[in-house]
Amino acid sequence: MAPRTTNRRSARMAASACALALSATLAACGGGGDGAEAGGDRTLSFGYHTGEMTPIGQVWAWWMDEVESRTDGSITFDPYWDGTLVKGPDIVESLTDGRVDVSQVMPTLYTTTFPVTSVHELPFQSSNSPAVSAAMAELASDEDGAVAQEFEAKGLHPLAWAIGGSSALGTKDAIESVDDLDGVRIRGNDRSSKVMGAAGANIINMELADVYGSLDRGLIDGVYGVPFGFVGPLKYAEVVKNFTDTGMGVASANALTMSQELWDSLSDEQRDAIAEVNAEVPGKIAEFDAQFDAQSCEAVKEAGAELHVLDEAEVERLRDAGYDTVLAEWKEAAGSDADAVLADYQAAVAAAEGDYPDYETGVASCFASQ
């Protein structure tokens, strides 16, 4: 399947350039702001912090196409990719003040805002991205649950969950054991990165846009927190020659989100159509992951890079190095609901994994194809 393109929406972007101006101008350009007729036709701005031609970018491009189709065009979108409308750290505020109508909230950038929701960041839970997507959707659907309440507290309504496939640890030198991590400077910003830090790596928080140049100039030795399917589009095989599956599993779940006010302003029919599309997102994640993993595999092989998968003994050594500390930190942040949320999450993931029994991580599937 070829990557999905959005020439139809790109044409609309030219007519909606004013949406890049002040939020008041955004509303005037047809966004979902005050004054829109309940359930009427509207054009919503969509902002994403990275590119359309990435696995998650393609999931959201598909999502917009389907919502437009299933609402018979009563909802349309003006998409802005690569952070041209809203940057990652500004997304929550931009959704609540009307600068953007729909965007992907990344709890990894808002650790104090979404401590319970970040249960998905706990390592060694699952490498099955579509299963984690379905599990997070289940937790968020409970209006009285802790996940839904965290979003409600910010005036937000989560729609669907895109899961970055298990991160490929890309490094200049091979990482084939926990000992190889000692002293390695790795870009990372999640709880799995903290585990590697406990194992001896030097973890450096860095914006994704700065990673390629920093690797190229030797400022860092590796990158973590990026799914293998992104390796090809981001051209990482040009600057690192080793990719390792650490066995820590999914490291981030990202919620496509709109404000609660905007959600409430939609008609029942529009909300039903969106909910129908949301329910199909886990399957699309599996589809696009496989597609982009295959492309990245070819790019890695063409670049002469090597692939590694830590064996069970090394994964257990990595877990022993830092998981208990990471878990304790999360529980303290999540508060009294922590144990119940983790149990619910683990049960939901285990159930959903049965729906996607053949899912493989990108590094593991590429490694097996050598």
JSON list of N, CA, C and O in Angstrom, two decimals, residues 309-365:
[
{"chain": "A", "resi": 309, "resn": "VAL", "atom": "N", "xyz": [18.90, -7.45, 18.51]},
{"chain": "A", "resi": 309, "resn": "VAL", "atom": "CA", "xyz": [17.77, -7.67, 19.41]},
{"chain": "A", "resi": 309, "resn": "VAL", "atom": "C", "xyz": [18.33, -8.24, 20.71]},
{"chain": "A", "resi": 309, "resn": "VAL", "atom": "O", "xyz": [18.96, -9.31, 20.70]},
{"chain": "A", "resi": 310, "resn": "LEU", "atom": "N", "xyz": [18.15, -7.51, 21.81]},
{"chain": "A", "resi": 310, "resn": "LEU", "atom": "CA", "xyz": [18.65, -8.01, 23.09]},
{"chain": "A", "resi": 310, "resn": "LEU", "atom": "C", "xyz": [17.96, -9.32, 23.45]},
{"chain": "A", "resi": 310, "resn": "LEU", "atom": "O", "xyz": [16.73, -9.43, 23.31]},
{"chain": "A", "resi": 311, "resn": "ASP", "atom": "N", "xyz": [18.73, -10.30, 23.91]},
{"chain": "A", "resi": 311, "resn": "ASP", "atom": "CA", "xyz": [18.11, -11.56, 24.30]},
{"chain": "A", "resi": 311, "resn": "ASP", "atom": "C", "xyz": [17.43, -11.41, 25.65]},
{"chain": "A", "resi": 311, "resn": "ASP", "atom": "O", "xyz": [17.55, -10.38, 26.32]},
{"chain": "A", "resi": 312, "resn": "GLU", "atom": "N", "xyz": [16.68, -12.43, 26.05]},
{"chain": "A", "resi": 312, "resn": "GLU", "atom": "CA", "xyz": [15.87, -12.34, 27.26]},
{"chain": "A", "resi": 312, "resn": "GLU", "atom": "C", "xyz": [16.70, -12.05, 28.50]},
{"chain": "A", "resi": 312, "resn": "GLU", "atom": "O", "xyz": [16.28, -11.29, 29.39]},
{"chain": "A", "resi": 313, "resn": "ALA", "atom": "N", "xyz": [17.89, -12.62, 28.58]},
{"chain": "A", "resi": 313, "resn": "ALA", "atom": "CA", "xyz": [18.74, -12.39, 29.75]},
{"chain": "A", "resi": 313, "resn": "ALA", "atom": "C", "xyz": [19.17, -10.93, 29.84]},
{"chain": "A", "resi": 313, "resn": "ALA", "atom": "O", "xyz": [19.18, -10.33, 30.93]},
{"chain": "A", "resi": 314, "resn": "GLU", "atom": "N", "xyz": [19.51, -10.31, 28.70]},
{"chain": "A", "resi": 314, "resn": "GLU", "atom": "CA", "xyz": [19.92, -8.91, 28.71]},
{"chain": "A", "resi": 314, "resn": "GLU", "atom": "C", "xyz": [18.73, -7.99, 28.98]},
{"chain": "A", "resi": 314, "resn": "GLU", "atom": "O", "xyz": [18.87, -6.97, 29.66]},
{"chain": "A", "resi": 315, "resn": "VAL", "atom": "N", "xyz": [17.57, -8.35, 28.47]},
{"chain": "A", "resi": 315, "resn": "VAL", "atom": "CA", "xyz": [16.37, -7.56, 28.76]},
{"chain": "A", "resi": 315, "resn": "VAL", "atom": "C", "xyz": [16.09, -7.58, 30.26]},
{"chain": "A", "resi": 315, "resn": "VAL", "atom": "O", "xyz": [15.75, -6.55, 30.87]},
{"chain": "A", "resi": 316, "resn": "GLU", "atom": "N", "xyz": [16.26, -8.74, 30.88]},
{"chain": "A", "resi": 316, "resn": "GLU", "atom": "CA", "xyz": [16.04, -8.84, 32.32]},
{"chain": "A", "resi": 316, "resn": "GLU", "atom": "C", "xyz": [17.07, -8.03, 33.10]},
{"chain": "A", "resi": 316, "resn": "GLU", "atom": "O", "xyz": [16.75, -7.40, 34.11]},
{"chain": "A", "resi": 317, "resn": "ARG", "atom": "N", "xyz": [18.31, -8.02, 32.64]},
{"chain": "A", "resi": 317, "resn": "ARG", "atom": "CA", "xyz": [19.34, -7.18, 33.27]},
{"chain": "A", "resi": 317, "resn": "ARG", "atom": "C", "xyz": [18.98, -5.71, 33.17]},
{"chain": "A", "resi": 317, "resn": "ARG", "atom": "O", "xyz": [19.17, -4.94, 34.12]},
{"chain": "A", "resi": 318, "resn": "LEU", "atom": "N", "xyz": [18.46, -5.32, 32.01]},
{"chain": "A", "resi": 318, "resn": "LEU", "atom": "CA", "xyz": [18.05, -3.92, 31.82]},
{"chain": "A", "resi": 318, "resn": "LEU", "atom": "C", "xyz": [16.90, -3.59, 32.76]},
{"chain": "A", "resi": 318, "resn": "LEU", "atom": "O", "xyz": [16.88, -2.52, 33.39]},
{"chain": "A", "resi": 319, "resn": "ARG", "atom": "N", "xyz": [15.95, -4.49, 32.86]},
{"chain": "A", "resi": 319, "resn": "ARG", "atom": "CA", "xyz": [14.82, -4.28, 33.77]},
{"chain": "A", "resi": 319, "resn": "ARG", "atom": "C", "xyz": [15.31, -4.14, 35.21]},
{"chain": "A", "resi": 319, "resn": "ARG", "atom": "O", "xyz": [14.87, -3.25, 35.94]},
{"chain": "A", "resi": 320, "resn": "ASP", "atom": "N", "xyz": [16.21, -4.99, 35.60]},
{"chain": "A", "resi": 320, "resn": "ASP", "atom": "CA", "xyz": [16.73, -4.95, 36.97]},
{"chain": "A", "resi": 320, "resn": "ASP", "atom": "C", "xyz": [17.46, -3.63, 37.26]},
{"chain": "A", "resi": 320, "resn": "ASP", "atom": "O", "xyz": [17.49, -3.17, 38.40]},
{"chain": "A", "resi": 321, "resn": "ALA", "atom": "N", "xyz": [18.03, -3.03, 36.22]},
{"chain": "A", "resi": 321, "resn": "ALA", "atom": "CA", "xyz": [18.81, -1.81, 36.42]},
{"chain": "A", "resi": 321, "resn": "ALA", "atom": "C", "xyz": [17.95, -0.62, 36.82]},
{"chain": "A", "resi": 321, "resn": "ALA", "atom": "O", "xyz": [18.40, 0.24, 37.58]},
{"chain": "A", "resi": 322, "resn": "GLY", "atom": "N", "xyz": [16.72, -0.54, 36.32]},
{"chain": "A", "resi": 322, "resn": "GLY", "atom": "CA", "xyz": [16.00, 0.69, 36.58]},
{"chain": "A", "resi": 322, "resn": "GLY", "atom": "C", "xyz": [14.49, 0.65, 36.62]},
{"chain": "A", "resi": 322, "resn": "GLY", "atom": "O", "xyz": [13.85, 1.66, 36.91]},
{"chain": "A", "resi": 323, "resn": "TYR", "atom": "N", "xyz": [13.87, -0.51, 36.35]},
{"chain": "A", "resi": 323, "resn": "TYR", "atom": "CA", "xyz": [12.41, -0.53, 36.28]},
{"chain": "A", "resi": 323, "resn": "TYR", "atom": "C", "xyz": [11.75, -0.19, 37.60]},
{"chain": "A", "resi": 323, "resn": "TYR", "atom": "O", "xyz": [10.79, 0.58, 37.65]},
{"chain": "A", "resi": 324, "resn": "ASP", "atom": "N", "xyz": [12.24, -0.76, 38.69]},
{"chain": "A", "resi": 324, "resn": "ASP", "atom": "CA", "xyz": [11.60, -0.53, 39.98]},
{"chain": "A", "resi": 324, "resn": "ASP", "atom": "C", "xyz": [11.59, 0.95, 40.34]},
{"chain": "A", "resi": 324, "resn": "ASP", "atom": "O", "xyz": [10.59, 1.47, 40.88]},
{"chain": "A", "resi": 325, "resn": "THR", "atom": "N", "xyz": [12.67, 1.64, 40.04]},
{"chain": "A", "resi": 325, "resn": "THR", "atom": "CA", "xyz": [12.73, 3.08, 40.33]},
{"chain": "A", "resi": 325, "resn": "THR", "atom": "C", "xyz": [11.74, 3.86, 39.48]},
{"chain": "A", "resi": 325, "resn": "THR", "atom": "O", "xyz": [11.03, 4.74, 39.96]},
{"chain": "A", "resi": 326, "resn": "VAL", "atom": "N", "xyz": [11.68, 3.52, 38.19]},
{"chain": "A", "resi": 326, "resn": "VAL", "atom": "CA", "xyz": [10.75, 4.18, 37.28]},
{"chain": "A", "resi": 326, "resn": "VAL", "atom": "C", "xyz": [9.31, 3.92, 37.71]},
{"chain": "A", "resi": 326, "resn": "VAL", "atom": "O", "xyz": [8.47, 4.83, 37.70]},
{"chain": "A", "resi": 327, "resn": "LEU", "atom": "N", "xyz": [9.01, 2.70, 38.09]},
{"chain": "A", "resi": 327, "resn": "LEU", "atom": "CA", "xyz": [7.65, 2.36, 38.53]},
{"chain": "A", "resi": 327, "resn": "LEU", "atom": "C", "xyz": [7.29, 3.13, 39.79]},
{"chain": "A", "resi": 327, "resn": "LEU", "atom": "O", "xyz": [6.18, 3.68, 39.90]},
{"chain": "A", "resi": 328, "resn": "ALA", "atom": "N", "xyz": [8.21, 3.21, 40.73]},
{"chain": "A", "resi": 328, "resn": "ALA", "atom": "CA", "xyz": [7.94, 3.94, 41.98]},
{"chain": "A", "resi": 328, "resn": "ALA", "atom": "C", "xyz": [7.71, 5.42, 41.71]},
{"chain": "A", "resi": 328, "resn": "ALA", "atom": "O", "xyz": [6.81, 6.05, 42.31]},
{"chain": "A", "resi": 329, "resn": "GLU", "atom": "N", "xyz": [8.48, 6.00, 40.80]},
{"chain": "A", "resi": 329, "resn": "GLU", "atom": "CA", "xyz": [8.29, 7.42, 40.45]},
{"chain": "A", "resi": 329, "resn": "GLU", "atom": "C", "xyz": [6.93, 7.65, 39.83]},
{"chain": "A", "resi": 329, "resn": "GLU", "atom": "O", "xyz": [6.26, 8.64, 40.11]},
{"chain": "A", "resi": 330, "resn": "TRP", "atom": "N", "xyz": [6.53, 6.73, 38.93]},
{"chain": "A", "resi": 330, "resn": "TRP", "atom": "CA", "xyz": [5.22, 6.88, 38.30]},
{"chain": "A", "resi": 330, "resn": "TRP", "atom": "C", "xyz": [4.10, 6.76, 39.33]},
{"chain": "A", "resi": 330, "resn": "TRP", "atom": "O", "xyz": [3.15, 7.55, 39.33]},
{"chain": "A", "resi": 331, "resn": "LYS", "atom": "N", "xyz": [4.19, 5.79, 40.23]},
{"chain": "A", "resi": 331, "resn": "LYS", "atom": "CA", "xyz": [3.16, 5.61, 41.24]},
{"chain": "A", "resi": 331, "resn": "LYS", "atom": "C", "xyz": [3.03, 6.84, 42.13]},
{"chain": "A", "resi": 331, "resn": "LYS", "atom": "O", "xyz": [1.92, 7.26, 42.49]},
{"chain": "A", "resi": 332, "resn": "GLU", "atom": "N", "xyz": [4.15, 7.43, 42.49]},
{"chain": "A", "resi": 332, "resn": "GLU", "atom": "CA", "xyz": [4.10, 8.62, 43.33]},
{"chain": "A", "resi": 332, "resn": "GLU", "atom": "C", "xyz": [3.41, 9.76, 42.60]},
{"chain": "A", "resi": 332, "resn": "GLU", "atom": "O", "xyz": [2.60, 10.49, 43.17]},
{"chain": "A", "resi": 333, "resn": "ALA", "atom": "N", "xyz": [3.70, 9.92, 41.30]},
{"chain": "A", "resi": 333, "resn": "ALA", "atom": "CA", "xyz": [3.09, 10.99, 40.52]},
{"chain": "A", "resi": 333, "resn": "ALA", "atom": "C", "xyz": [1.61, 10.72, 40.27]},
{"chain": "A", "resi": 333, "resn": "ALA", "atom": "O", "xyz": [0.78, 11.64, 40.31]},
{"chain": "A", "resi": 334, "resn": "ALA", "atom": "N", "xyz": [1.25, 9.45, 40.04]},
{"chain": "A", "resi": 334, "resn": "ALA", "atom": "CA", "xyz": [-0.12, 9.10, 39.71]},
{"chain": "A", "resi": 334, "resn": "ALA", "atom": "C", "xyz": [-1.04, 9.13, 40.92]},
{"chain": "A", "resi": 334, "resn": "ALA", "atom": "O", "xyz": [-2.26, 9.24, 40.79]},
{"chain": "A", "resi": 335, "resn": "GLY", "atom": "N", "xyz": [-0.49, 8.98, 42.11]},
{"chain": "A", "resi": 335, "resn": "GLY", "atom": "CA", "xyz": [-1.28, 9.10, 43.32]},
{"chain": "A", "resi": 335, "resn": "GLY", "atom": "C", "xyz": [-2.02, 7.84, 43.69]},
{"chain": "A", "resi": 335, "resn": "GLY", "atom": "O", "xyz": [-1.65, 6.73, 43.30]},
{"chain": "A", "resi": 336, "resn": "SER", "atom": "N", "xyz": [-3.11, 8.01, 44.41]},
{"chain": "A", "resi": 336, "resn": "SER", "atom": "CA", "xyz": [-3.81, 6.89, 45.01]},
{"chain": "A", "resi": 336, "resn": "SER", "atom": "C", "xyz": [-4.43, 5.94, 43.99]},
{"chain": "A", "resi": 336, "resn": "SER", "atom": "O", "xyz": [-4.73, 4.78, 44.30]},
{"chain": "A", "resi": 337, "resn": "ASP", "atom": "N", "xyz": [-4.65, 6.41, 42.75]},
{"chain": "A", "resi": 337, "resn": "ASP", "atom": "CA", "xyz": [-5.24, 5.56, 41.72]},
{"chain": "A", "resi": 337, "resn": "ASP", "atom": "C", "xyz": [-4.22, 4.68, 41.02]},
{"chain": "A", "resi": 337, "resn": "ASP", "atom": "O", "xyz": [-4.59, 3.86, 40.17]},
{"chain": "A", "resi": 338, "resn": "ALA", "atom": "N", "xyz": [-2.94, 4.82, 41.34]},
{"chain": "A", "resi": 338, "resn": "ALA", "atom": "CA", "xyz": [-1.89, 4.21, 40.52]},
{"chain": "A", "resi": 338, "resn": "ALA", "atom": "C", "xyz": [-2.04, 2.70, 40.38]},
{"chain": "A", "resi": 338, "resn": "ALA", "atom": "O", "xyz": [-2.01, 2.17, 39.26]},
{"chain": "A", "resi": 339, "resn": "ASP", "atom": "N", "xyz": [-2.17, 2.00, 41.48]},
{"chain": "A", "resi": 339, "resn": "ASP", "atom": "CA", "xyz": [-2.23, 0.53, 41.40]},
{"chain": "A", "resi": 339, "resn": "ASP", "atom": "C", "xyz": [-3.43, 0.06, 40.59]},
{"chain": "A", "resi": 339, "resn": "ASP", "atom": "O", "xyz": [-3.33, -0.86, 39.77]},
{"chain": "A", "resi": 340, "resn": "ALA", "atom": "N", "xyz": [-4.58, 0.69, 40.79]},
{"chain": "A", "resi": 340, "resn": "ALA", "atom": "CA", "xyz": [-5.79, 0.30, 40.06]},
{"chain": "A", "resi": 340, "resn": "ALA", "atom": "C", "xyz": [-5.65, 0.61, 38.57]},
{"chain": "A", "resi": 340, "resn": "ALA", "atom": "O", "xyz": [-6.05, -0.20, 37.72]},
{"chain": "A", "resi": 341, "resn": "VAL", "atom": "N", "xyz": [-5.08, 1.78, 38.26]},
{"chain": "A", "resi": 341, "resn": "VAL", "atom": "CA", "xyz": [-4.91, 2.15, 36.85]},
{"chain": "A", "resi": 341, "resn": "VAL", "atom": "C", "xyz": [-3.95, 1.18, 36.16]},
{"chain": "A", "resi": 341, "resn": "VAL", "atom": "O", "xyz": [-4.21, 0.71, 35.04]},
{"chain": "A", "resi": 342, "resn": "LEU", "atom": "N", "xyz": [-2.84, 0.85, 36.82]},
{"chain": "A", "resi": 342, "resn": "LEU", "atom": "CA", "xyz": [-1.88, -0.08, 36.22]},
{"chain": "A", "resi": 342, "resn": "LEU", "atom": "C", "xyz": [-2.52, -1.45, 36.00]},
{"chain": "A", "resi": 342, "resn": "LEU", "atom": "O", "xyz": [-2.33, -2.06, 34.94]},
{"chain": "A", "resi": 343, "resn": "ALA", "atom": "N", "xyz": [-3.28, -1.92, 36.97]},
{"chain": "A", "resi": 343, "resn": "ALA", "atom": "CA", "xyz": [-3.94, -3.22, 36.81]},
{"chain": "A", "resi": 343, "resn": "ALA", "atom": "C", "xyz": [-4.94, -3.19, 35.66]},
{"chain": "A", "resi": 343, "resn": "ALA", "atom": "O", "xyz": [-5.00, -4.14, 34.85]},
{"chain": "A", "resi": 344, "resn": "ASP", "atom": "N", "xyz": [-5.71, -2.11, 35.56]},
{"chain": "A", "resi": 344, "resn": "ASP", "atom": "CA", "xyz": [-6.68, -1.99, 34.46]},
{"chain": "A", "resi": 344, "resn": "ASP", "atom": "C", "xyz": [-5.97, -1.92, 33.11]},
{"chain": "A", "resi": 344, "resn": "ASP", "atom": "O", "xyz": [-6.42, -2.53, 32.13]},
{"chain": "A", "resi": 345, "resn": "TYR", "atom": "N", "xyz": [-4.88, -1.18, 33.08]},
{"chain": "A", "resi": 345, "resn": "TYR", "atom": "CA", "xyz": [-4.11, -1.03, 31.84]},
{"chain": "A", "resi": 345, "resn": "TYR", "atom": "C", "xyz": [-3.54, -2.38, 31.40]},
{"chain": "A", "resi": 345, "resn": "TYR", "atom": "O", "xyz": [-3.67, -2.79, 30.24]},
{"chain": "A", "resi": 346, "resn": "GLN", "atom": "N", "xyz": [-2.93, -3.08, 32.32]},
{"chain": "A", "resi": 346, "resn": "GLN", "atom": "CA", "xyz": [-2.33, -4.38, 31.99]},
{"chain": "A", "resi": 346, "resn": "GLN", "atom": "C", "xyz": [-3.38, -5.37, 31.52]},
{"chain": "A", "resi": 346, "resn": "GLN", "atom": "O", "xyz": [-3.16, -6.13, 30.56]},
{"chain": "A", "resi": 347, "resn": "ALA", "atom": "N", "xyz": [-4.55, -5.36, 32.16]},
{"chain": "A", "resi": 347, "resn": "ALA", "atom": "CA", "xyz": [-5.63, -6.26, 31.75]},
{"chain": "A", "resi": 347, "resn": "ALA", "atom": "C", "xyz": [-6.14, -5.90, 30.36]},
{"chain": "A", "resi": 347, "resn": "ALA", "atom": "O", "xyz": [-6.40, -6.78, 29.53]},
{"chain": "A", "resi": 348, "resn": "ALA", "atom": "N", "xyz": [-6.29, -4.59, 30.10]},
{"chain": "A", "resi": 348, "resn": "ALA", "atom": "CA", "xyz": [-6.79, -4.15, 28.79]},
{"chain": "A", "resi": 348, "resn": "ALA", "atom": "C", "xyz": [-5.79, -4.48, 27.69]},
{"chain": "A", "resi": 348, "resn": "ALA", "atom": "O", "xyz": [-6.17, -4.91, 26.58]},
{"chain": "A", "resi": 349, "resn": "VAL", "atom": "N", "xyz": [-4.51, -4.30, 27.96]},
{"chain": "A", "resi": 349, "resn": "VAL", "atom": "CA", "xyz": [-3.48, -4.64, 26.97]},
{"chain": "A", "resi": 349, "resn": "VAL", "atom": "C", "xyz": [-3.48, -6.13, 26.69]},
{"chain": "A", "resi": 349, "resn": "VAL", "atom": "O", "xyz": [-3.44, -6.57, 25.52]},
{"chain": "A", "resi": 350, "resn": "ALA", "atom": "N", "xyz": [-3.52, -6.94, 27.74]},
{"chain": "A", "resi": 350, "resn": "ALA", "atom": "CA", "xyz": [-3.50, -8.39, 27.57]},
{"chain": "A", "resi": 350, "resn": "ALA", "atom": "C", "xyz": [-4.67, -8.86, 26.72]},
{"chain": "A", "resi": 350, "resn": "ALA", "atom": "O", "xyz": [-4.53, -9.73, 25.84]},
{"chain": "A", "resi": 351, "resn": "ALA", "atom": "N", "xyz": [-5.84, -8.27, 26.95]},
{"chain": "A", "resi": 351, "resn": "ALA", "atom": "CA", "xyz": [-7.02, -8.65, 26.18]},
{"chain": "A", "resi": 351, "resn": "ALA", "atom": "C", "xyz": [-6.88, -8.23, 24.73]},
{"chain": "A", "resi": 351, "resn": "ALA", "atom": "O", "xyz": [-7.22, -8.98, 23.80]},
{"chain": "A", "resi": 352, "resn": "ALA", "atom": "N", "xyz": [-6.37, -7.01, 24.50]},
{"chain": "A", "resi": 352, "resn": "ALA", "atom": "CA", "xyz": [-6.26, -6.49, 23.14]},
{"chain": "A", "resi": 352, "resn": "ALA", "atom": "C", "xyz": [-5.17, -7.18, 22.34]},
{"chain": "A", "resi": 352, "resn": "ALA", "atom": "O", "xyz": [-5.25, -7.27, 21.11]},
{"chain": "A", "resi": 353, "resn": "GLU", "atom": "N", "xyz": [-4.14, -7.68, 23.01]},
{"chain": "A", "resi": 353, "resn": "GLU", "atom": "CA", "xyz": [-3.06, -8.37, 22.28]},
{"chain": "A", "resi": 353, "resn": "GLU", "atom": "C", "xyz": [-3.61, -9.59, 21.52]},
{"chain": "A", "resi": 353, "resn": "GLU", "atom": "O", "xyz": [-3.07, -9.95, 20.46]},
{"chain": "A", "resi": 354, "resn": "GLY", "atom": "N", "xyz": [-4.68, -10.17, 22.03]},
{"chain": "A", "resi": 354, "resn": "GLY", "atom": "CA", "xyz": [-5.28, -11.30, 21.33]},
{"chain": "A", "resi": 354, "resn": "GLY", "atom": "C", "xyz": [-5.88, -10.92, 19.99]},
{"chain": "A", "resi": 354, "resn": "GLY", "atom": "O", "xyz": [-6.05, -11.77, 19.11]},
{"chain": "A", "resi": 355, "resn": "ASP", "atom": "N", "xyz": [-6.20, -9.63, 19.82]},
{"chain": "A", "resi": 355, "resn": "ASP", "atom": "CA", "xyz": [-6.76, -9.17, 18.54]},
{"chain": "A", "resi": 355, "resn": "ASP", "atom": "C", "xyz": [-5.67, -8.91, 17.51]},
{"chain": "A", "resi": 355, "resn": "ASP", "atom": "O", "xyz": [-5.98, -8.77, 16.32]},
{"chain": "A", "resi": 356, "resn": "TYR", "atom": "N", "xyz": [-4.42, -8.81, 17.96]},
{"chain": "A", "resi": 356, "resn": "TYR", "atom": "CA", "xyz": [-3.30, -8.53, 17.04]},
{"chain": "A", "resi": 356, "resn": "TYR", "atom": "C", "xyz": [-2.16, -9.50, 17.34]},
{"chain": "A", "resi": 356, "resn": "TYR", "atom": "O", "xyz": [-1.04, -9.10, 17.70]},
{"chain": "A", "resi": 357, "resn": "PRO", "atom": "N", "xyz": [-2.41, -10.79, 17.17]},
{"chain": "A", "resi": 357, "resn": "PRO", "atom": "CA", "xyz": [-1.43, -11.80, 17.60]},
{"chain": "A", "resi": 357, "resn": "PRO", "atom": "C", "xyz": [-0.16, -11.83, 16.77]},
{"chain": "A", "resi": 357, "resn": "PRO", "atom": "O", "xyz": [0.87, -12.35, 17.22]},
{"chain": "A", "resi": 358, "resn": "ASP", "atom": "N", "xyz": [-0.20, -11.31, 15.55]},
{"chain": "A", "resi": 358, "resn": "ASP", "atom": "CA", "xyz": [0.94, -11.41, 14.65]},
{"chain": "A", "resi": 358, "resn": "ASP", "atom": "C", "xyz": [1.80, -10.15, 14.63]},
{"chain": "A", "resi": 358, "resn": "ASP", "atom": "O", "xyz": [2.74, -10.05, 13.83]},
{"chain": "A", "resi": 359, "resn": "TYR", "atom": "N", "xyz": [1.50, -9.19, 15.50]},
{"chain": "A", "resi": 359, "resn": "TYR", "atom": "CA", "xyz": [2.25, -7.94, 15.47]},
{"chain": "A", "resi": 359, "resn": "TYR", "atom": "C", "xyz": [3.69, -8.16, 15.90]},
{"chain": "A", "resi": 359, "resn": "TYR", "atom": "O", "xyz": [3.96, -8.84, 16.90]},
{"chain": "A", "resi": 360, "resn": "GLU", "atom": "N", "xyz": [4.65, -7.59, 15.15]},
{"chain": "A", "resi": 360, "resn": "GLU", "atom": "CA", "xyz": [6.07, -7.66, 15.48]},
{"chain": "A", "resi": 360, "resn": "GLU", "atom": "C", "xyz": [6.65, -6.26, 15.49]},
{"chain": "A", "resi": 360, "resn": "GLU", "atom": "O", "xyz": [6.23, -5.40, 14.72]},
{"chain": "A", "resi": 361, "resn": "THR", "atom": "N", "xyz": [7.64, -6.03, 16.33]},
{"chain": "A", "resi": 361, "resn": "THR", "atom": "CA", "xyz": [8.33, -4.74, 16.29]},
{"chain": "A", "resi": 361, "resn": "THR", "atom": "C", "xyz": [9.13, -4.63, 15.00]},
{"chain": "A", "resi": 361, "resn": "THR", "atom": "O", "xyz": [9.51, -5.63, 14.39]},
{"chain": "A", "resi": 362, "resn": "GLY", "atom": "N", "xyz": [9.39, -3.38, 14.60]},
{"chain": "A", "resi": 362, "resn": "GLY", "atom": "CA", "xyz": [10.09, -3.15, 13.34]},
{"chain": "A", "resi": 362, "resn": "GLY", "atom": "C", "xyz": [11.49, -3.72, 13.34]},
{"chain": "A", "resi": 362, "resn": "GLY", "atom": "O", "xyz": [11.91, -4.36, 12.35]},
{"chain": "A", "resi": 363, "resn": "VAL", "atom": "N", "xyz": [12.24, -3.51, 14.42]},
{"chain": "A", "resi": 363, "resn": "VAL", "atom": "CA", "xyz": [13.62, -4.01, 14.47]},
{"chain": "A", "resi": 363, "resn": "VAL", "atom": "C", "xyz": [13.61, -5.53, 14.43]},
{"chain": "A", "resi": 363, "resn": "VAL", "atom": "O", "xyz": [14.40, -6.16, 13.69]},
{"chain": "A", "resi": 364, "resn": "ALA", "atom": "N", "xyz": [12.72, -6.15, 15.22]},
{"chain": "A", "resi": 364, "resn": "ALA", "atom": "CA", "xyz": [12.71, -7.61, 15.27]},
{"chain": "A", "resi": 364, "resn": "ALA", "atom": "C", "xyz": [12.34, -8.22, 13.92]},
{"chain": "A", "resi": 364, "resn": "ALA", "atom": "O", "xyz": [12.95, -9.21, 13.49]},
{"chain": "A", "resi": 365, "resn": "SER", "atom": "N", "xyz": [11.35, -7.64, 13.24]},
{"chain": "A", "resi": 365, "resn": "SER", "atom": "CA", "xyz": [10.95, -8.20, 11.95]},
{"chain": "A", "resi": 365, "resn": "SER", "atom": "C", "xyz": [12.05, -7.99, 10.90]},
{"chain": "A", "resi": 365, "resn": "SER", "atom": "O", "xyz": [12.30, -8.87, 10.07]}
]
